[in-house]
XYZ file of C-alpha atoms in Angstrom:
534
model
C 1.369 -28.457 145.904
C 1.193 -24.769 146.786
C 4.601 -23.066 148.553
C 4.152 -20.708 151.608
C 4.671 -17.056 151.107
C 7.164 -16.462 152.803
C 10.162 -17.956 150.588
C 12.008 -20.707 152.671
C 15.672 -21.418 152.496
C 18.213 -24.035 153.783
C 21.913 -23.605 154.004
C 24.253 -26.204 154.307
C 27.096 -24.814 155.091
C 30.561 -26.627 157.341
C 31.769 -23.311 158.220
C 30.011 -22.203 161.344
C 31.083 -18.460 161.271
C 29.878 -18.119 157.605
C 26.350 -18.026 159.116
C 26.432 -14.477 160.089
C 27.397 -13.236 156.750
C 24.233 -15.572 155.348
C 22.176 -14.068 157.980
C 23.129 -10.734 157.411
C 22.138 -11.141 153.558
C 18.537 -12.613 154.358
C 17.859 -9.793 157.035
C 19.005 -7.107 154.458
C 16.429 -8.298 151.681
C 13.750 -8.981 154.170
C 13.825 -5.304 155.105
C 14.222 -3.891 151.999
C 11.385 -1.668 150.590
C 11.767 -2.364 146.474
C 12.832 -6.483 147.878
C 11.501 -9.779 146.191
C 7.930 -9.245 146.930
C 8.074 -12.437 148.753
C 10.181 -11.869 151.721
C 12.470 -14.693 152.536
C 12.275 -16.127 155.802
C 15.123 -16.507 158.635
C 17.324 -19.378 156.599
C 17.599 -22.654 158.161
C 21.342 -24.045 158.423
C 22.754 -27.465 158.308
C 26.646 -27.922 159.088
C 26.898 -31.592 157.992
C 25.796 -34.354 155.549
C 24.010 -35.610 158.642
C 21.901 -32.792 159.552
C 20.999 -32.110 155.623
C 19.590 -35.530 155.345
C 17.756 -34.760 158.303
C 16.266 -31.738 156.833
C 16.007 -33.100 153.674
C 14.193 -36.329 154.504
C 11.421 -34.359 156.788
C 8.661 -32.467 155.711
C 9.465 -29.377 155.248
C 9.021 -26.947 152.181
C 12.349 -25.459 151.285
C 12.173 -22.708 147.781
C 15.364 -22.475 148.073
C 18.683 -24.557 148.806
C 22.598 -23.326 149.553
C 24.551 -26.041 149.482
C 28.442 -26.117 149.738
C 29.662 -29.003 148.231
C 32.924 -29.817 151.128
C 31.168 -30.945 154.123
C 32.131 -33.457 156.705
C 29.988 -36.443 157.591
C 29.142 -34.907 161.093
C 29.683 -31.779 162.677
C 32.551 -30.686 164.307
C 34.345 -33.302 161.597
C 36.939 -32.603 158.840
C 35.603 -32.898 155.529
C 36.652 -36.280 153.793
C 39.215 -36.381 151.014
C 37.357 -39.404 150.062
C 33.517 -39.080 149.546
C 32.119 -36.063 148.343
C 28.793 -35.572 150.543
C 27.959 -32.445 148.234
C 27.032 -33.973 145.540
C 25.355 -36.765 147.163
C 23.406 -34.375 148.670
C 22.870 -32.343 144.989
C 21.075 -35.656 143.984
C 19.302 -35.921 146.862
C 17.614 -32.520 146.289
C 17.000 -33.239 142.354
C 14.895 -36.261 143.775
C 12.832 -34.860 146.317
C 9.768 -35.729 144.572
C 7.475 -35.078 147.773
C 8.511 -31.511 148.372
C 10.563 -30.312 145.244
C 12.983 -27.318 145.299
C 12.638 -25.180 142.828
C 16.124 -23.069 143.402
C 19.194 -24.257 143.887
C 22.739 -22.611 144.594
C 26.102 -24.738 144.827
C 29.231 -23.321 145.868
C 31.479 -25.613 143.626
C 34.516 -24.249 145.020
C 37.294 -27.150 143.904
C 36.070 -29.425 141.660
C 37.630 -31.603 138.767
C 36.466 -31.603 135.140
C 33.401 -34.600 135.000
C 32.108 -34.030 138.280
C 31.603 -30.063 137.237
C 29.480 -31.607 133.935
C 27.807 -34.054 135.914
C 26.757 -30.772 138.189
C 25.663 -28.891 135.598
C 23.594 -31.341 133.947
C 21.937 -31.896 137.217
C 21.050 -27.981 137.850
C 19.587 -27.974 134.370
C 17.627 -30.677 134.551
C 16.376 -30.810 138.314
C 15.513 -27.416 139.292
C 13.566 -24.233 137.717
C 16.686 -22.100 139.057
C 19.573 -23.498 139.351
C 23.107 -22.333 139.586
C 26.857 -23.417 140.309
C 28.672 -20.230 141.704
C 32.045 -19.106 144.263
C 32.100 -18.478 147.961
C 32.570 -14.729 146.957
C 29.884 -12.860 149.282
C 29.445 -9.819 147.506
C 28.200 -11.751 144.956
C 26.775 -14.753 147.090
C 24.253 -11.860 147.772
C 23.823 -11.084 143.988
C 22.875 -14.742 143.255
C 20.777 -14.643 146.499
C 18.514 -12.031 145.072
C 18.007 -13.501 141.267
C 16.875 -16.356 142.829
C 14.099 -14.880 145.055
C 13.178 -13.247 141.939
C 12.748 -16.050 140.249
C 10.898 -18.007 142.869
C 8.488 -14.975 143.555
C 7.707 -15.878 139.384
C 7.464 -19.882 140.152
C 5.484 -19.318 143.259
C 3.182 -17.262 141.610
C 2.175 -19.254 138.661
C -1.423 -20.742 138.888
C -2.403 -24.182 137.759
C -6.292 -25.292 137.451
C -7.382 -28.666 137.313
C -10.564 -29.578 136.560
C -11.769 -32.573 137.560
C -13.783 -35.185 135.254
C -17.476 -35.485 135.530
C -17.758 -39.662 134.605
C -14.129 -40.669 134.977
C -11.753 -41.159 138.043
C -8.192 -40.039 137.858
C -5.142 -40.076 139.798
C -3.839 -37.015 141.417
C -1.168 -34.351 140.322
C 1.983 -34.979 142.281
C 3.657 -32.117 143.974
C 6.516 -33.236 141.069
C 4.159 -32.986 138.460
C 2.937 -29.888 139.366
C 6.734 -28.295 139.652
C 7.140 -29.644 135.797
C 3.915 -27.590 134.667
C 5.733 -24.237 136.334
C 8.474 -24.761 134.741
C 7.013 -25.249 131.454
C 4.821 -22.251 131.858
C 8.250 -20.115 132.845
C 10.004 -20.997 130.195
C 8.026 -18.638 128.051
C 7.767 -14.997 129.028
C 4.414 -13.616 129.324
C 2.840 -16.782 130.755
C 1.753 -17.088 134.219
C -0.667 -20.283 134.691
C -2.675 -23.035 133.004
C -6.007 -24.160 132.714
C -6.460 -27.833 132.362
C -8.900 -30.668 131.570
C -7.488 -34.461 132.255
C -7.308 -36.725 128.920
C -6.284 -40.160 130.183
C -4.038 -41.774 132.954
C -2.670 -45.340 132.964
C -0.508 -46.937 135.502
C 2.570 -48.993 134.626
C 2.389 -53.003 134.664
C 3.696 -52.803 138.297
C 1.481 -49.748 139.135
C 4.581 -47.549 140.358
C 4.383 -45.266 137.545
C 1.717 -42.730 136.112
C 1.416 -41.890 132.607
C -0.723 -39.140 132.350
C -2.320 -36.674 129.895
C -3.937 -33.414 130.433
C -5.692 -31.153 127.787
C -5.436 -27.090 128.489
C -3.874 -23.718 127.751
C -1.243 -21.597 128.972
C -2.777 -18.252 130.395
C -1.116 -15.055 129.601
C -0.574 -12.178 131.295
C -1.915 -8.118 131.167
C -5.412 -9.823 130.245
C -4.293 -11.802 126.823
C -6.419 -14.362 127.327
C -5.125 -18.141 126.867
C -2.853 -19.773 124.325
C -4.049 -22.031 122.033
C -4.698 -25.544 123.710
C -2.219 -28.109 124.049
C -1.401 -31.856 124.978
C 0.509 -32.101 128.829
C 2.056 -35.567 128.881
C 3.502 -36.306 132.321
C 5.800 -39.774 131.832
C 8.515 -41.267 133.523
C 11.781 -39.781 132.871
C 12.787 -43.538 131.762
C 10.095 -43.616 128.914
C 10.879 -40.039 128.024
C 13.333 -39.789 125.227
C 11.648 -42.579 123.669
C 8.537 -40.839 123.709
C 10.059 -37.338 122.357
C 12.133 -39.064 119.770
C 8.820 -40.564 118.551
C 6.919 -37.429 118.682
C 9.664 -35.713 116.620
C 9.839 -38.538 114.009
C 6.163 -38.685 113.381
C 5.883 -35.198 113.151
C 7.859 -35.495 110.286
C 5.341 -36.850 108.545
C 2.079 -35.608 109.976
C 1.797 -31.731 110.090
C -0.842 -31.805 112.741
C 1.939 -32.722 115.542
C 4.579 -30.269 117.301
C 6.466 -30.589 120.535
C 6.015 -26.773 121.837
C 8.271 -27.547 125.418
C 9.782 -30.873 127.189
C 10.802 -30.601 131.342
C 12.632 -33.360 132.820
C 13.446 -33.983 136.770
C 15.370 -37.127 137.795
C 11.986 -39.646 137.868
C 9.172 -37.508 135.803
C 8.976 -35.587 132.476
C 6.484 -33.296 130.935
C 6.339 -33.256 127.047
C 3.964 -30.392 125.768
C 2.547 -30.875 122.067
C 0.419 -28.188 120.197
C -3.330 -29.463 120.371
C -4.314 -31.116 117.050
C -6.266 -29.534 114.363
C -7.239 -26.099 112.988
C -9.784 -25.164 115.172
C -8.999 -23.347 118.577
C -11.542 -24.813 120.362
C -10.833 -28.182 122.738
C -10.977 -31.115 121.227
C -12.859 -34.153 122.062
C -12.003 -37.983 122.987
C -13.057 -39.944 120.190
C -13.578 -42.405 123.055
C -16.395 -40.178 124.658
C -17.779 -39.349 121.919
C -18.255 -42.142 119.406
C -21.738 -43.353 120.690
C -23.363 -39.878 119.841
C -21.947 -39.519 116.036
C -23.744 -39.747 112.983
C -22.600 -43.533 111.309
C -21.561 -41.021 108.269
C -19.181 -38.934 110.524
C -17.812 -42.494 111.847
C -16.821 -43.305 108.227
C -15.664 -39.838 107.677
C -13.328 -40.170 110.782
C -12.314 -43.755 109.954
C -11.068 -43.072 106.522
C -8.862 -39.654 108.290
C -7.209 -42.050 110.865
C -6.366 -44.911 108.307
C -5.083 -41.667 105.833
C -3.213 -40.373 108.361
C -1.410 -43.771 109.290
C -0.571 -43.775 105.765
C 0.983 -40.440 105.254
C 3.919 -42.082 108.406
C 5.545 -44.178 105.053
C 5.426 -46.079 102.046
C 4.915 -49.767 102.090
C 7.950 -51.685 101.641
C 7.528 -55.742 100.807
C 9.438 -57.839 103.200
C 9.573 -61.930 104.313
C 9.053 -62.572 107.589
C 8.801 -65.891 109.960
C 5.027 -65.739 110.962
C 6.108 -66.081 114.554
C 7.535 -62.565 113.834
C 4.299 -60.907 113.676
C 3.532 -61.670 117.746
C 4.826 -59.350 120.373
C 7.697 -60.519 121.618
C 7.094 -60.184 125.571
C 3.762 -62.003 125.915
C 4.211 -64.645 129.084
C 2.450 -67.711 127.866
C 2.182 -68.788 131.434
C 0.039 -65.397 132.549
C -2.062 -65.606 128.913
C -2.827 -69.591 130.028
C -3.112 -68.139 133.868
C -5.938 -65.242 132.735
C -7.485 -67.617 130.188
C -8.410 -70.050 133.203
C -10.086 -67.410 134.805
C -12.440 -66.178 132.839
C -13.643 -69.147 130.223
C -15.916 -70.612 131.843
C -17.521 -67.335 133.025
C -18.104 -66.803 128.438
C -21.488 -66.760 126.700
C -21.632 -69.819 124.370
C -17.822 -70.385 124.660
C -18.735 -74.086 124.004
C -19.409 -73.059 120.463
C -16.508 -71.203 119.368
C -14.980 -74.280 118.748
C -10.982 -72.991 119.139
C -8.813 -72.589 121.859
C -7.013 -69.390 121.992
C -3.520 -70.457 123.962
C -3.063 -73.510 122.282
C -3.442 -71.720 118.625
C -1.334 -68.710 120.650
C 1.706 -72.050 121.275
C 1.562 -73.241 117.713
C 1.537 -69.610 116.222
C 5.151 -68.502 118.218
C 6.673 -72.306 117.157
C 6.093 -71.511 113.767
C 8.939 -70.544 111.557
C 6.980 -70.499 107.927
C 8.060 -67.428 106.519
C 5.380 -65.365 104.970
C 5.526 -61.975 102.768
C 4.144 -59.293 103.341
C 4.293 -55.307 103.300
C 6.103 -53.109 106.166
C 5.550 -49.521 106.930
C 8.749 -47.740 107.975
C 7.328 -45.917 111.055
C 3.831 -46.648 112.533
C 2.438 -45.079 115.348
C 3.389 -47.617 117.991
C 0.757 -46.796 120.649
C -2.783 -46.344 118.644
C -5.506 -46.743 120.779
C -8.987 -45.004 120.963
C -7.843 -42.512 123.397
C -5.325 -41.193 121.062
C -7.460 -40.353 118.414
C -9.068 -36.037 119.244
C -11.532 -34.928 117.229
C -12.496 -31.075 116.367
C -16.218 -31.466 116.035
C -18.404 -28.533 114.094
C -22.371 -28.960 113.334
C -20.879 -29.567 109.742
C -18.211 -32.234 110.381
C -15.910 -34.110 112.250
C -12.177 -33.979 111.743
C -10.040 -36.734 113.453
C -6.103 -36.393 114.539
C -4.195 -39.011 115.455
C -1.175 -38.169 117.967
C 0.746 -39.128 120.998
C 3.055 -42.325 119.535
C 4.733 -44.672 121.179
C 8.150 -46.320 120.028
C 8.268 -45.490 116.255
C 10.078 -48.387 114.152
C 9.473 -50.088 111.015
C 6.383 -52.658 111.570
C 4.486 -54.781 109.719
C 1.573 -52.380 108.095
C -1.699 -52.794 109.826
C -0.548 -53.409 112.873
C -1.744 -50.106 114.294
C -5.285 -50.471 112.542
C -5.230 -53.452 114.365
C -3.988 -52.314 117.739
C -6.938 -49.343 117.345
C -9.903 -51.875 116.454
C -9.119 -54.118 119.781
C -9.048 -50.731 121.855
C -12.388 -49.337 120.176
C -14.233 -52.749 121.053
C -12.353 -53.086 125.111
C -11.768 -49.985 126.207
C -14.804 -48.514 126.083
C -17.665 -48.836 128.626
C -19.643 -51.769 127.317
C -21.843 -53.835 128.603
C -21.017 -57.592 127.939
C -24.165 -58.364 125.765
C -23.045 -55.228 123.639
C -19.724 -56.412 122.778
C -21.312 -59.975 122.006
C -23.835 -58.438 119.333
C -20.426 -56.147 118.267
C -17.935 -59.830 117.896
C -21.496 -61.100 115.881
C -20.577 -59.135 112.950
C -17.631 -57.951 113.242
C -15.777 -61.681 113.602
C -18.132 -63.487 111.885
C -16.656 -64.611 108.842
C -13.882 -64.384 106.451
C -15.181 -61.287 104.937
C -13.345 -58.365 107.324
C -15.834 -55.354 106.035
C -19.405 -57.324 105.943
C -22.144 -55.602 105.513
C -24.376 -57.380 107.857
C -26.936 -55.244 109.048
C -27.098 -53.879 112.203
C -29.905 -51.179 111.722
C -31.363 -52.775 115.307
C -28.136 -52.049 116.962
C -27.974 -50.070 119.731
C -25.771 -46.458 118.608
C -22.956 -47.322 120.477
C -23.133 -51.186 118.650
C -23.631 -49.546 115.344
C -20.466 -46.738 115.406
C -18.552 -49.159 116.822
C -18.421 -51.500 113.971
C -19.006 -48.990 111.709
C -15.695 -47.474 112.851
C -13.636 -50.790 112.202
C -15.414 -51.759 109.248
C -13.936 -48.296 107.850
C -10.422 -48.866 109.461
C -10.200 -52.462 107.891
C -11.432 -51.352 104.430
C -8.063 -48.931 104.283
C -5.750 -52.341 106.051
C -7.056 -54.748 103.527
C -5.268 -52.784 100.952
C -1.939 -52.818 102.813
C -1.272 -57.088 103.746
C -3.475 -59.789 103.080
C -6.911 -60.134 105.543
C -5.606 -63.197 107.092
C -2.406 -61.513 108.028
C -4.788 -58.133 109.699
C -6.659 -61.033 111.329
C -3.369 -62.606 112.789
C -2.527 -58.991 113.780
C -5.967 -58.153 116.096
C -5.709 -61.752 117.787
C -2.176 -61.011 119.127
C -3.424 -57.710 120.234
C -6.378 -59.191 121.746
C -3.614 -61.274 123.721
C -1.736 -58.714 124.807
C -5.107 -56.909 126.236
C -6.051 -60.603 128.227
C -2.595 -60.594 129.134
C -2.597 -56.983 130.630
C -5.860 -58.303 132.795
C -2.705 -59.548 135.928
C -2.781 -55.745 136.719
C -6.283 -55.841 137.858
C -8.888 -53.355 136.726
C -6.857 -50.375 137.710
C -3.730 -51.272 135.605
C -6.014 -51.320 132.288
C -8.478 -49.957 130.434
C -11.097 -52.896 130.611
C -13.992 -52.442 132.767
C -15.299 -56.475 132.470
C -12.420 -59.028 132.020
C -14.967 -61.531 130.592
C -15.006 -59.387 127.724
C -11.251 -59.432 126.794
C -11.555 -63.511 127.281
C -14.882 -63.284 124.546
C -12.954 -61.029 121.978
C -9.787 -63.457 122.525
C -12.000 -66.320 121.788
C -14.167 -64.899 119.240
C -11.008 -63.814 116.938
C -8.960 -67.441 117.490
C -11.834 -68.470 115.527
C -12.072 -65.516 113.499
C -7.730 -65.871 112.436
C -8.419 -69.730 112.044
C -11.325 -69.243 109.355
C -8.594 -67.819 106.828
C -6.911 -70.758 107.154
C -9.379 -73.607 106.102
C -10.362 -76.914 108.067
C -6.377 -77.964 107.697
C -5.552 -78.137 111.583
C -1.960 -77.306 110.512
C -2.890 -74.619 108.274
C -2.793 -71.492 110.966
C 0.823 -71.836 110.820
């Protein structure tokens, strides 16, 4: 979203003979010769809650909003002891997502104790300028002017996206674009950003973006760019989840360092320093992978499973199996996508176990088994969160961008990483079945099968989880790794209601063969014993 010029304002205001004094103030720095270099435009006025929604709720770009917080419902009305229209109007400002304002100026005028906080976390949080201050015009006109100085700096900052070559993305939202000012103001000596997308996923309803852009800040009087960084746009109700996380890992891995957050009422930005030494951008692993040597594969394999290491020591623990499973899979939606795609299955016929009925005996089961915890894991390890700084030399491999950080059962994320490495890259169905051959064909979880006839992309693909499993094996026992990618694998079928824009999988049929292919693959560690998966 790009803001006109000429800086637009709207006053709402009860007190019809105030508007002279406004318009005299606008009309003075309009004609002034060392002025904002933006001139601001004749103010609009609103005299009542009525005529603010109306503005408000319409189209129109405002930089800048005066709002007096006693108003009546209507005009020509007293203003109600009762209901405070101001700052149900305040809120409705924060959350104009369509058309944001950056600057904001109350006149608080009388106003008890909680409501004043409430204000003033709202100003903070909602608006690149924002500021409580008294009906005193002399310096009405003060606050007046710092703000068209400030908006002539948020105006002016430039953002460039560039679009992807191969991949489709959703668009930048005139919020998410306001968050990216913001974060480039709140630095001096910064004045736009250059960015690449990373990834974009849609919440489970498909309300919400998450999404992740690669790029640098660029600086002013011809410095160049900053060093590159991670721009993760979330919903504001994921966000201090997500920061929490970030800070906790980083903790423990040196490579990850919140440089900025932003928050509005619905959307916030987090901005992380890029990962690794090098200054150059870094590369998906997911785009990537097929084109590696299998050496650099091994290479990166063995950095991701250190690096998930360095997050905590092992701690032994007892655990009802049951335990193990998410906790939010709907059995009915696993049985419902199941039935959809099963008969649709090369050589299903032959795989000889059915997935949701081992799935129903798995979450009755209340054995308890031992085995070793890590006190954080990454909580959201998938192949898009793995960068790599590539050189002719070598390939160095960062993990970053966790999810909920909690004490888990080790392996999990290895786990979580092998599913994503097999579905969310582009594969053609035959592929992955020649990639479930070897990988889940027996007990031994790093066989050495050979695959020398493999296509590159079928070769670095197992080569990558054979070197992720040989690290897990030494954490819990294989059976208990193998429990850990077939619940995964559920949650990926499960994820298949949102349709193909609400995931990651290009070809449901091959989230139904993995899910197949690793019921049979869990219930080899457990013998011919029917009972013995649980």
């Amino acid at each position: 979203m790009s803001y006109p010029a000429t800086l637009q304002t709207l006053v709402i205001e009860d007190d019809e003979e105030v508007k002279v004094a406004y318009d005299e103030i606008f009309s003075k720095l309009a004609a002034e010769e060392c002025g904002p270099p933006f001139r601001p435009a004749t103010p609009r006025f609103a005299f009542s809650y009525e005529q603010a929604i109306h503005f408000l709720d319409g189209s129109e770009i405002f930089h800048l909003v005066i709002l007096d917080l006693r108003l009546p419902e209507k005009q020509d009305m007293p203003a109600p002891e009762a209901q405070d229209y101001g700052l149900e109007l305040l809120a409705q400002c924060a959350g104009r997502d369509r058309y944001p304002i950056p600057a904001l100026l109350v006149i608080s005028g009388h106003i008890d104790r909680i409501d004043q906080i409430r204000m003033q976390q709202t100003l903070h949080q909602s608006f690149y300028h924002g500021q409580s201050i008294v009906k005193d015009f002399s310096y009405l006109e003060a606050a007046i002017r710092r703000a068209c100085r400030d908006l002539t700096k948020y105006t002016a900052v430039g953002i460039h996206l560039r679009a992807s070559a191969t991949d489709q993305y959703p668009t930048l939202s005139p919020r998410d674009e306001d968050l990216l000012r913001r974060s480039v103001l709140q630095e001096s000596g910064r004045i736009g950003l250059d960015l690449n997308w990373w990834s974009a996923k849609t919440s489970y309803n498909k309300q919400q973006w998450t999404k992740v852009l690669m790029g640098r800040y660029l600086l002013d009087e011809g410095a160049g760019a900053s060093r590159p960084r991670f721009f993760k746009l979330m919903p504001t109700s994921e966000s201090q989840s997500a920061i929490d996380s970030a800070r906790r890992v980083a903790q423990r891995l040196a490579h990850i360092s919140i440089v900025s957050t932003v928050e509005s009422r619905g959307t916030s930005l987090m901005v992380t320093e890029k990962v690794g030494a090098q200054d150059a951008r870094p590369k998906p692993l997911i785009e990537v992978l097929s084109s590696l040597d299998p050496e650099q594969v091994l290479q990166i394999s063995r950095q991701i499973a250190f690096q998930v290491e360095q997050l905590g020591d092992l701690l032994p623990e007892s655990k009802p199996l049951r335990a193990i499973l998410w906790p939010a899979h709907d059995a009915e939606n696993l049985a419902r996508q199941w039935s959809r795609f099963r008969s649709k299955l090369p050589e299903q016929a032959a795989l000889g176990v059915e997935p949701i009925a081992l799935y129903s005996i798995l979450i009755a089961c209340e054995k308890r088994i031992r085995l070793n915890v890590r006190p954080i894991v990454h909580g959201d390890l998938h192949i898009g969160n793995v960068a790599l700084d590539l050189t002719a030399e070598s390939a160095e491999a960062y993990i970053f961008d966790p999810g909920a950080c909690r004490s888990d059962v080790a392996g999990k994320d290895i786990a979580s990483l092998e599913v994503s490495a097999i579905l969310h890259q582009r594969i053609a169905l035959e592929t992955l079945v020649e990639i479930c051959s070897v990988l889940y064909a027996s007990s031994n979880p790093t066989g050495t099968a050979d695959v020398g006839t493999f296509s590159a992309q079928a070769r670095n693909t197992i080569q990558l989880v054979r070197g992720l499993r040989t690290a897990a094996m030494r954490w819990n026992d294989p059976s208990l790794y193998a429990l850990m990618v077939f619940d995964s694998v559920l949650i990926q079928v499960g994820g298949l209601a949102a349709g193909l824009s609400g995931n990651y999988i290009d070809d449901p049929r091959c989230a139904a063969h993995v899910l197949a292919v690793t019921a049979a693959w869990y219930k080899s560690f457990q013998g011919a014993d029917e009972d013995a998966a649980t």
